[in-house]
mmCIF file of C-alpha atoms in Angstrom:
data_model
loop_
_atom_site.group_PDB
_atom_site.id
_atom_site.type_symbol
_atom_site.label_atom_id
_atom_site.label_comp_id
_atom_site.label_asym_id
_atom_site.label_seq_id
_atom_site.Cartn_x
_atom_site.Cartn_y
_atom_site.Cartn_z
ATOM 1 C CA MET W 1 46.122 23.755 26.463
ATOM 2 C CA SER W 2 49.738 23.075 25.039
ATOM 3 C CA VAL W 3 51.060 20.726 23.354
ATOM 4 C CA VAL W 4 53.410 20.129 25.877
ATOM 5 C CA GLY W 5 50.786 19.838 28.796
ATOM 6 C CA LYS W 6 48.253 17.397 26.695
ATOM 7 C CA ASP W 7 51.460 15.269 26.046
ATOM 8 C CA LEU W 8 51.818 15.103 29.578
ATOM 9 C CA GLN W 9 47.990 14.423 30.463
ATOM 10 C CA MET W 10 48.131 11.845 28.614
ATOM 11 C CA ARG W 11 51.364 10.284 30.129
ATOM 12 C CA ARG W 12 49.116 10.474 33.061
ATOM 13 C CA GLN W 13 46.134 9.374 31.954
ATOM 14 C CA LEU W 14 47.804 5.696 30.740
ATOM 15 C CA VAL W 15 49.738 6.100 34.265
ATOM 16 C CA ARG W 16 46.479 5.903 36.346
ATOM 17 C CA GLY W 17 43.695 4.648 33.948
ATOM 18 C CA SER W 18 45.717 1.106 33.483
ATOM 19 C CA ALA W 19 47.272 -0.987 36.376
ATOM 20 C CA THR W 20 48.924 -3.183 32.460
ATOM 21 C CA VAL W 21 51.242 0.071 31.721
ATOM 22 C CA LEU W 22 54.391 -1.753 30.024
ATOM 23 C CA THR W 23 56.452 -1.402 27.039
ATOM 24 C CA ALA W 24 55.786 -1.804 24.147
ATOM 25 C CA ALA W 25 57.411 -5.504 24.020
ATOM 26 C CA GLY W 26 56.462 -6.053 27.197
ATOM 27 C CA ILE W 27 52.939 -5.683 25.717
ATOM 28 C CA THR W 28 53.218 -7.778 22.241
ATOM 29 C CA ALA W 29 54.701 -10.663 24.932
ATOM 30 C CA LEU W 30 51.453 -10.724 26.889
ATOM 31 C CA LEU W 31 49.241 -10.010 23.885
ATOM 32 C CA GLY W 32 50.602 -10.617 20.489
ATOM 33 C CA ALA W 33 51.428 -8.052 17.877
ATOM 34 C CA ARG W 34 47.357 -6.124 18.256
ATOM 35 C CA GLY W 35 48.406 -5.798 21.459
ATOM 36 C CA ALA W 36 51.358 -3.583 20.658
ATOM 37 C CA ALA W 37 50.013 -1.920 17.609
ATOM 38 C CA LEU W 38 46.977 -0.727 21.202
ATOM 39 C CA ALA W 39 50.143 -0.210 23.002
ATOM 40 C CA GLN W 40 51.379 2.235 20.922
ATOM 41 C CA LYS W 41 47.931 4.209 19.265
ATOM 42 C CA ARG W 42 48.130 4.984 23.430
ATOM 43 C CA THR W 43 51.550 6.970 23.381
ATOM 44 C CA GLY W 44 51.370 7.570 20.393
ATOM 45 C CA ASN W 45 53.872 6.075 19.208
ATOM 46 C CA ALA W 46 57.146 7.618 21.651
ATOM 47 C CA GLY W 47 59.479 6.481 20.795
ATOM 48 C CA GLN W 48 59.595 7.274 17.164
ATOM 49 C CA ASP W 49 58.152 10.348 16.897
ATOM 50 C CA VAL W 50 60.948 11.694 19.672
ATOM 51 C CA GLY W 51 63.555 10.214 17.436
ATOM 52 C CA VAL W 52 61.796 12.422 14.305
ATOM 53 C CA LEU W 53 61.773 15.278 16.731
ATOM 54 C CA ASN W 54 65.314 15.561 17.765
ATOM 55 C CA ALA W 55 66.453 15.307 14.399
ATOM 56 C CA ALA W 56 64.217 18.343 14.346
ATOM 57 C CA ILE W 57 65.980 19.761 16.796
ATOM 58 C CA ALA W 58 69.467 19.350 15.143
ATOM 59 C CA LEU W 59 67.654 20.643 12.286
ATOM 60 C CA GLU W 60 67.331 24.495 14.194
ATOM 61 C CA HIS W 61 70.854 23.752 16.420
ATOM 62 C CA GLU W 62 72.035 24.406 13.195
ATOM 63 C CA GLY W 63 69.395 27.354 11.905
ATOM 64 C CA ILE W 64 70.723 28.806 15.317
ATOM 65 C CA ALA W 65 74.465 28.637 14.286
ATOM 66 C CA ALA W 66 73.994 29.344 10.757
ATOM 67 C CA TYR W 67 72.844 32.874 11.945
ATOM 68 C CA THR W 68 75.486 33.261 14.714
ATOM 69 C CA ILE W 69 77.998 32.586 11.754
ATOM 70 C CA ALA W 70 76.664 34.728 9.740
ATOM 71 C CA ALA W 71 76.368 37.839 12.321
ATOM 72 C CA GLY W 72 78.823 37.586 12.922
ATOM 73 C CA SER W 73 81.092 37.408 9.084
ATOM 74 C CA GLY W 74 81.101 41.403 8.700
ATOM 75 C CA LEU W 75 79.315 40.415 5.560
ATOM 76 C CA LEU W 76 75.957 41.557 6.271
ATOM 77 C CA GLN W 77 75.003 45.276 6.121
ATOM 78 C CA PRO W 78 73.858 45.807 10.170
ATOM 79 C CA ALA W 79 69.622 45.914 8.786
ATOM 80 C CA VAL W 80 71.002 42.242 7.193
ATOM 81 C CA VAL W 81 72.675 41.844 10.957
ATOM 82 C CA LYS W 82 69.182 42.806 12.738
ATOM 83 C CA ILE W 83 66.925 40.782 11.156
ATOM 84 C CA GLY W 84 69.186 37.882 10.909
ATOM 85 C CA VAL W 85 68.956 37.591 14.848
ATOM 86 C CA THR W 86 65.845 38.466 14.595
ATOM 87 C CA PHE W 87 65.197 34.640 12.209
ATOM 88 C CA ARG W 88 67.642 33.025 14.935
ATOM 89 C CA GLY W 89 64.748 34.398 18.152
ATOM 90 C CA HIS W 90 62.593 32.596 15.895
ATOM 91 C CA HIS W 91 64.593 29.253 15.792
ATOM 92 C CA GLN W 92 65.331 28.833 19.635
ATOM 93 C CA ARG W 93 62.292 28.756 20.094
ATOM 94 C CA HIS W 94 60.914 25.802 17.841
ATOM 95 C CA ARG W 95 64.039 24.437 19.253
ATOM 96 C CA ASP W 96 63.080 24.803 23.058
ATOM 97 C CA GLU W 97 59.170 23.801 22.353
ATOM 98 C CA LEU W 98 60.507 20.866 20.837
ATOM 99 C CA ILE W 99 62.659 19.952 23.004
ATOM 100 C CA LYS W 100 59.989 20.768 25.886
ATOM 101 C CA VAL W 101 57.937 18.046 24.178
ATOM 102 C CA VAL W 102 60.945 15.829 23.724
ATOM 103 C CA THR W 103 61.720 16.194 26.723
ATOM 104 C CA ALA W 104 57.845 15.238 27.784
ATOM 105 C CA LEU W 105 57.846 11.995 26.139
ATOM 106 C CA GLY W 106 60.161 11.128 27.828
ATOM 107 C CA GLY W 107 63.920 11.989 25.506
ATOM 108 C CA LYS W 108 66.306 13.159 26.364
ATOM 109 C CA PRO W 109 66.759 15.542 23.878
ATOM 110 C CA ALA W 110 70.029 15.967 21.271
ATOM 111 C CA ALA W 111 72.740 18.932 21.799
ATOM 112 C CA ALA W 112 74.012 21.143 19.771
ATOM 113 C CA LYS W 113 77.731 20.962 17.965
ATOM 114 C CA SER W 114 79.768 23.808 18.368
ATOM 115 C CA ASP W 115 80.035 27.049 15.391
ATOM 116 C CA ALA W 116 83.418 25.587 14.615
ATOM 117 C CA GLU W 117 82.252 22.109 13.578
ATOM 118 C CA TYR W 118 78.510 23.770 11.264
ATOM 119 C CA ALA W 119 80.646 26.094 9.845
ATOM 120 C CA THR W 120 82.402 22.944 8.481
ATOM 121 C CA ALA W 121 79.040 21.539 7.586
ATOM 122 C CA LEU W 122 77.866 24.515 6.508
ATOM 123 C CA ASN W 123 80.717 25.327 3.811
ATOM 124 C CA ALA W 124 80.902 28.638 5.681
ATOM 125 C CA ALA W 125 84.859 29.855 4.222
ATOM 126 C CA ALA W 126 83.543 29.879 0.958
ATOM 127 C CA LEU W 127 80.898 32.504 1.465
ATOM 128 C CA LYS W 128 82.755 35.910 -0.243
ATOM 129 C CA ASN W 129 79.179 38.623 0.261
ATOM 130 C CA GLN W 130 75.765 39.104 1.973
ATOM 131 C CA THR W 131 74.880 37.714 -1.201
ATOM 132 C CA ASP W 132 75.991 34.248 -0.652
ATOM 133 C CA VAL W 133 75.087 34.948 3.285
ATOM 134 C CA LEU W 134 71.161 35.169 1.949
ATOM 135 C CA ARG W 135 71.714 32.377 -1.113
ATOM 136 C CA LEU W 136 73.150 30.342 2.305
ATOM 137 C CA ALA W 137 69.904 31.148 4.476
ATOM 138 C CA LEU W 138 67.402 31.276 2.079
ATOM 139 C CA LYS W 139 68.175 27.690 1.442
ATOM 140 C CA LEU W 140 68.430 26.491 4.799
ATOM 141 C CA GLU W 141 64.707 27.715 5.011
ATOM 142 C CA ARG W 142 63.040 26.409 2.417
ATOM 143 C CA GLY W 143 64.016 23.447 2.786
ATOM 144 C CA ALA W 144 62.956 23.127 6.713
ATOM 145 C CA ALA W 145 59.961 24.529 5.628
ATOM 146 C CA ASN W 146 60.512 21.436 2.989
ATOM 147 C CA ALA W 147 61.721 19.701 5.830
ATOM 148 C CA TYR W 148 58.935 19.964 8.758
ATOM 149 C CA LEU W 149 55.826 19.353 6.009
ATOM 150 C CA GLY W 150 57.210 16.138 5.079
ATOM 151 C CA LEU W 151 57.284 15.032 8.883
ATOM 152 C CA ILE W 152 53.890 15.115 9.016
ATOM 153 C CA PRO W 153 52.591 11.505 8.009
ATOM 154 C CA SER W 154 56.053 10.026 10.455
ATOM 155 C CA LEU W 155 54.053 12.217 13.255
ATOM 156 C CA ALA W 156 50.775 10.240 15.183
ATOM 157 C CA THR W 157 49.329 13.247 17.603
ATOM 158 C CA ALA W 158 47.653 16.609 15.903
ATOM 159 C CA ASP W 159 48.752 18.624 18.991
ATOM 160 C CA ARG W 160 52.750 17.252 16.992
ATOM 161 C CA HIS W 161 51.538 17.507 13.475
ATOM 162 C CA GLN W 162 50.288 21.381 14.157
ATOM 163 C CA LEU W 163 53.570 22.216 15.764
ATOM 164 C CA VAL W 164 55.820 21.464 12.597
ATOM 165 C CA ALA W 165 53.096 22.865 10.866
ATOM 166 C CA ARG W 166 53.496 26.223 12.525
ATOM 167 C CA MET W 167 57.340 26.215 11.764
ATOM 168 C CA ALA W 168 57.178 25.452 8.640
ATOM 169 C CA GLY W 169 54.621 28.564 8.288
ATOM 170 C CA ASP W 170 57.568 30.300 9.967
ATOM 171 C CA GLU W 171 60.075 29.232 7.817
ATOM 172 C CA ALA W 172 57.941 29.819 5.312
ATOM 173 C CA PHE W 173 57.692 33.650 6.479
ATOM 174 C CA HIS W 174 62.089 33.644 6.461
ATOM 175 C CA ALA W 175 62.223 32.196 3.462
ATOM 176 C CA ALA W 176 59.792 34.344 1.356
ATOM 177 C CA ILE W 177 61.969 37.473 2.820
ATOM 178 C CA LEU W 178 64.975 36.035 2.072
ATOM 179 C CA GLY W 179 64.059 35.022 -1.279
ATOM 180 C CA ASN W 180 62.900 38.912 -1.626
ATOM 181 C CA ALA W 181 65.735 40.588 -0.488
ATOM 182 C CA LEU W 182 67.747 38.602 -3.581
ATOM 183 C CA GLY W 183 65.733 39.684 -5.723
ATOM 184 C CA ASP W 184 63.806 36.382 -6.504
ATOM 185 C CA PRO W 185 61.086 36.358 -8.694
ATOM 186 C CA ILE W 186 57.522 34.797 -6.859
ATOM 187 C CA PRO W 187 56.665 31.510 -7.693
ATOM 188 C CA THR W 188 54.350 31.317 -10.789
ATOM 189 C CA ASP W 189 52.286 28.271 -9.024
ATOM 190 C CA GLY W 190 50.782 27.194 -5.180
ATOM 191 C CA LEU W 191 51.209 24.794 -3.310
ATOM 192 C CA MET W 192 55.405 25.564 -3.030
ATOM 193 C CA PHE W 193 55.808 23.943 -0.181
ATOM 194 C CA GLY W 194 55.731 20.654 1.151
ATOM 195 C CA ALA W 195 55.286 18.802 -2.580
ATOM 196 C CA MET T 1 70.303 46.581 -3.479
ATOM 197 C CA TRP T 2 67.332 45.682 -1.495
ATOM 198 C CA ARG T 3 66.943 47.655 2.418
ATOM 199 C CA PRO T 4 65.570 45.778 5.190
ATOM 200 C CA HIS T 5 63.393 48.668 6.455
ATOM 201 C CA SER T 6 62.476 50.611 3.577
ATOM 202 C CA CYS T 7 59.317 47.658 2.141
ATOM 203 C CA GLY T 8 58.305 50.336 -0.481
ATOM 204 C CA ALA T 9 60.662 49.800 -2.818
ATOM 205 C CA ALA T 10 60.410 45.918 -1.966
ATOM 206 C CA VAL T 11 57.146 46.004 -3.504
ATOM 207 C CA ALA T 12 57.720 47.744 -6.186
ATOM 208 C CA GLY T 13 60.036 46.132 -7.149
ATOM 209 C CA MET T 14 57.550 42.908 -6.806
ATOM 210 C CA VAL T 15 55.166 45.401 -9.378
ATOM 211 C CA VAL T 16 58.143 45.688 -11.076
ATOM 212 C CA ALA T 17 58.857 42.438 -12.732
ATOM 213 C CA LEU T 18 55.083 40.963 -12.465
ATOM 214 C CA LEU T 19 54.360 43.748 -14.972
ATOM 215 C CA LEU T 20 57.662 42.969 -16.919
ATOM 216 C CA GLN T 21 57.361 39.187 -16.830
ATOM 217 C CA ALA T 22 60.816 38.841 -18.169
ATOM 218 C CA ILE T 23 61.556 35.585 -16.484
ATOM 219 C CA PRO T 24 59.982 32.816 -18.045
ATOM 220 C CA ALA T 25 58.628 30.148 -16.577
ATOM 221 C CA ALA T 26 60.201 27.344 -16.057
ATOM 222 C CA ALA T 27 63.183 29.797 -14.159
ATOM 223 C CA GLN T 28 60.419 31.075 -12.064
ATOM 224 C CA SER T 29 58.902 26.516 -11.046
ATOM 225 C CA PRO T 30 62.433 25.008 -9.368
ATOM 226 C CA VAL T 31 60.260 22.701 -9.713
ATOM 227 C CA ARG T 32 58.424 21.075 -13.472
ATOM 228 C CA THR T 33 56.620 18.226 -14.640
ATOM 229 C CA PRO T 34 57.096 15.400 -16.105
ATOM 230 C CA PRO T 35 55.920 15.015 -19.804
ATOM 231 C CA SER T 36 54.702 11.815 -19.336
ATOM 232 C CA ALA T 37 55.479 10.485 -15.311
ATOM 233 C CA ALA T 38 55.566 6.498 -16.157
ATOM 234 C CA ALA T 39 57.833 5.949 -19.170
ATOM 235 C CA ALA T 40 60.284 8.838 -16.781
ATOM 236 C CA ALA T 41 60.235 7.041 -12.963
ATOM 237 C CA ALA T 42 61.523 3.994 -14.317
ATOM 238 C CA ALA T 43 64.761 6.607 -15.101
ATOM 239 C CA GLY T 44 64.370 9.146 -13.187
ATOM 240 C CA ASP T 45 65.485 12.636 -14.241
ATOM 241 C CA ALA T 46 69.100 13.690 -12.427
ATOM 242 C CA THR T 47 68.722 16.929 -13.550
ATOM 243 C CA ARG T 48 65.149 17.688 -11.674
ATOM 244 C CA GLY T 49 66.579 15.139 -9.006
ATOM 245 C CA GLU T 50 68.983 18.044 -8.024
ATOM 246 C CA GLN T 51 66.856 20.455 -7.492
ATOM 247 C CA LEU T 52 64.584 18.096 -5.720
ATOM 248 C CA TYR T 53 67.168 16.958 -3.418
ATOM 249 C CA GLN T 54 68.229 21.137 -2.710
ATOM 250 C CA SER T 55 64.655 21.517 -1.732
ATOM 251 C CA ARG T 56 63.311 18.855 0.301
ATOM 252 C CA CYS T 57 66.887 16.730 1.436
ATOM 253 C CA GLY T 58 69.136 19.940 1.873
ATOM 254 C CA ALA T 59 67.496 21.191 5.748
ATOM 255 C CA CYS T 60 69.110 17.564 6.519
ATOM 256 C CA HIS T 61 71.214 16.255 4.214
ATOM 257 C CA SER T 62 74.452 17.394 2.074
ATOM 258 C CA LEU T 63 76.124 16.030 -0.758
ATOM 259 C CA ASP T 64 80.275 15.777 1.486
ATOM 260 C CA ALA T 65 79.152 16.456 4.783
ATOM 261 C CA ASN T 66 77.210 15.292 7.976
ATOM 262 C CA ARG T 67 74.323 17.361 9.247
ATOM 263 C CA VAL T 68 71.024 16.404 10.357
ATOM 264 C CA GLY T 69 71.402 13.448 8.758
ATOM 265 C CA PRO T 70 74.790 11.843 6.619
ATOM 266 C CA ARG T 71 76.624 12.294 4.042
ATOM 267 C CA HIS T 72 75.364 11.202 0.248
ATOM 268 C CA ARG T 73 77.863 11.112 -2.260
ATOM 269 C CA ASN T 74 78.006 6.921 -2.493
ATOM 270 C CA VAL T 75 75.398 6.232 -0.501
ATOM 271 C CA PHE T 76 73.908 4.941 -3.867
ATOM 272 C CA GLY T 77 75.024 0.593 -3.339
ATOM 273 C CA ARG T 78 76.832 1.300 -0.533
ATOM 274 C CA ARG T 79 75.844 -0.880 2.552
ATOM 275 C CA VAL T 80 73.098 1.389 5.102
ATOM 276 C CA ALA T 81 74.495 2.927 7.827
ATOM 277 C CA ALA T 82 78.201 3.507 6.572
ATOM 278 C CA VAL T 83 79.603 6.432 6.906
ATOM 279 C CA PRO T 84 81.869 6.153 9.744
ATOM 280 C CA ASP T 85 81.539 9.000 11.014
ATOM 281 C CA PHE T 86 77.868 9.975 11.540
ATOM 282 C CA HIS T 87 76.244 8.935 15.022
ATOM 283 C CA TYR T 88 73.198 6.458 13.355
ATOM 284 C CA SER T 89 69.610 5.615 15.509
ATOM 285 C CA ALA T 90 70.135 2.270 16.559
ATOM 286 C CA ALA T 91 67.625 1.251 15.222
ATOM 287 C CA LEU T 92 69.139 1.983 11.933
ATOM 288 C CA ARG T 93 72.393 0.518 11.961
ATOM 289 C CA LYS T 94 71.280 -3.072 13.175
ATOM 290 C CA ARG T 95 69.482 -3.176 9.843
ATOM 291 C CA THR T 96 72.615 -4.754 6.962
ATOM 292 C CA PHE T 97 70.426 -4.372 3.775
ATOM 293 C CA THR T 98 71.963 -2.261 0.656
ATOM 294 C CA TRP T 99 70.887 1.136 -0.844
ATOM 295 C CA ASP T 100 69.833 0.557 -4.591
ATOM 296 C CA ALA T 101 66.557 2.165 -6.764
ATOM 297 C CA ALA T 102 64.506 -0.448 -4.655
ATOM 298 C CA THR T 103 65.158 -0.393 -1.308
ATOM 299 C CA LEU T 104 65.141 3.843 -1.055
ATOM 300 C CA ASP T 105 62.201 4.056 -3.332
ATOM 301 C CA ARG T 106 61.329 2.817 -0.033
ATOM 302 C CA TRP T 107 62.899 4.695 2.121
ATOM 303 C CA LEU T 108 61.554 8.211 0.486
ATOM 304 C CA GLU T 109 58.281 6.870 1.000
ATOM 305 C CA ASN T 110 57.920 6.250 4.701
ATOM 306 C CA PRO T 111 61.738 5.833 6.207
ATOM 307 C CA GLY T 112 59.870 5.059 9.777
ATOM 308 C CA ALA T 113 58.376 1.508 7.868
ATOM 309 C CA LEU T 114 61.323 0.721 6.234
ATOM 310 C CA VAL T 115 63.720 0.467 9.320
ATOM 311 C CA PRO T 116 60.106 1.055 12.311
ATOM 312 C CA GLY T 117 62.567 3.105 15.273
ATOM 313 C CA THR T 118 64.709 5.858 12.487
ATOM 314 C CA THR T 119 65.085 9.352 13.315
ATOM 315 C CA MET T 120 64.223 10.395 9.890
ATOM 316 C CA GLY T 121 61.257 10.843 9.553
ATOM 317 C CA PHE T 122 60.380 13.387 6.032
ATOM 318 C CA ARG T 123 59.341 11.741 3.390
ATOM 319 C CA VAL T 124 58.600 11.337 -0.508
ATOM 320 C CA SER T 125 54.771 11.273 -1.319
ATOM 321 C CA SER T 126 55.266 10.809 -5.687
ATOM 322 C CA ALA T 127 56.050 8.311 -6.946
ATOM 323 C CA GLN T 128 57.970 10.598 -9.502
ATOM 324 C CA ASP T 129 59.831 12.569 -7.106
ATOM 325 C CA ARG T 130 61.518 9.531 -5.845
ATOM 326 C CA ALA T 131 63.261 8.335 -8.801
ATOM 327 C CA ASP T 132 64.545 11.405 -9.868
ATOM 328 C CA ILE T 133 65.715 12.574 -6.884
ATOM 329 C CA ILE T 134 66.906 8.414 -6.536
ATOM 330 C CA ALA T 135 68.817 9.178 -9.539
ATOM 331 C CA TYR T 136 70.648 11.964 -8.756
ATOM 332 C CA LEU T 137 71.857 10.000 -5.313
ATOM 333 C CA ARG T 138 73.242 7.580 -8.342
ATOM 334 C CA ASP T 139 74.614 10.025 -10.383
ATOM 335 C CA HIS T 140 77.259 10.958 -7.409
ATOM 336 C CA SER T 141 77.604 7.596 -6.458
ATOM 337 C CA ALA T 142 80.846 5.882 -8.387
ATOM 338 C CA PRO T 143 80.035 2.817 -8.887
ATOM 339 C CA SER T 144 82.907 1.011 -7.439
ATOM 340 C CA SER T 145 83.245 3.479 -4.189
ATOM 341 C CA PRO T 146 82.294 1.697 -0.557
#
């Protein structure tokens, strides 16, 4: 079953299973802290996870924009543009999966800013050649792999752990390709991400 | 120059790099382990912290631009949630503490434990890594800045 399917099923079970489905605050009022802890456990800490996953959506929005900006920069060889567009497709898939989860948890998915705003935030004006673009992409991809791995302990359910771990895998794949394109040496030690 | 369609050349390049072993180990690994973690933890190594900052925080933060998270220059010694043009979570905006070595350490260990409801979920589990990152942030904060 998909991540979203499970979350939906969980929410339905919550609604069906108990006449006392209240907000965490309501349960605190009735039962004290123990009740709130129980409620959090049952909802998979939805509130906190929505915020954290929305930050991940924002990260994906920026990644998608970065590849769009790079593809339109005129600095890349056509074959490199093609790879960048493929990577952008992976990030769009991540964004879409995250949006499904946030929506299923009752949250409002974070909206994208304009490409111009991302270009400013990423200092795209400073990019002078293909190597500069690849270096920026590598930095973002490596950072994204590490970011996802560092989010895992903050998320409440195994479904969400698995989703962000899968995305970290994609980002690590991107980082490996980009590092190879730049001629960077292979790291000597294992466990190269997420420490 | 790398050709994306020519895997053979890329692999050959990697093999040559392996055979030559021309690059010192320190340059290959972005993060070195300091000799005495306990001793260094107190001070924090800002140089190592910069590498960690780039690789761990760099997907969401920069010193001078708001991205997924707020810009960081001058964060050390600043009040929490004080970058005017960044849209913080309600949970963080409600708080009034100042970022110092102690609050940053607790934050980086588990942001949601220090500020339940924050949208930053990223954790740094190693105390040494946290100390080094904090040293880097302190180095990029003017003592008297807002």
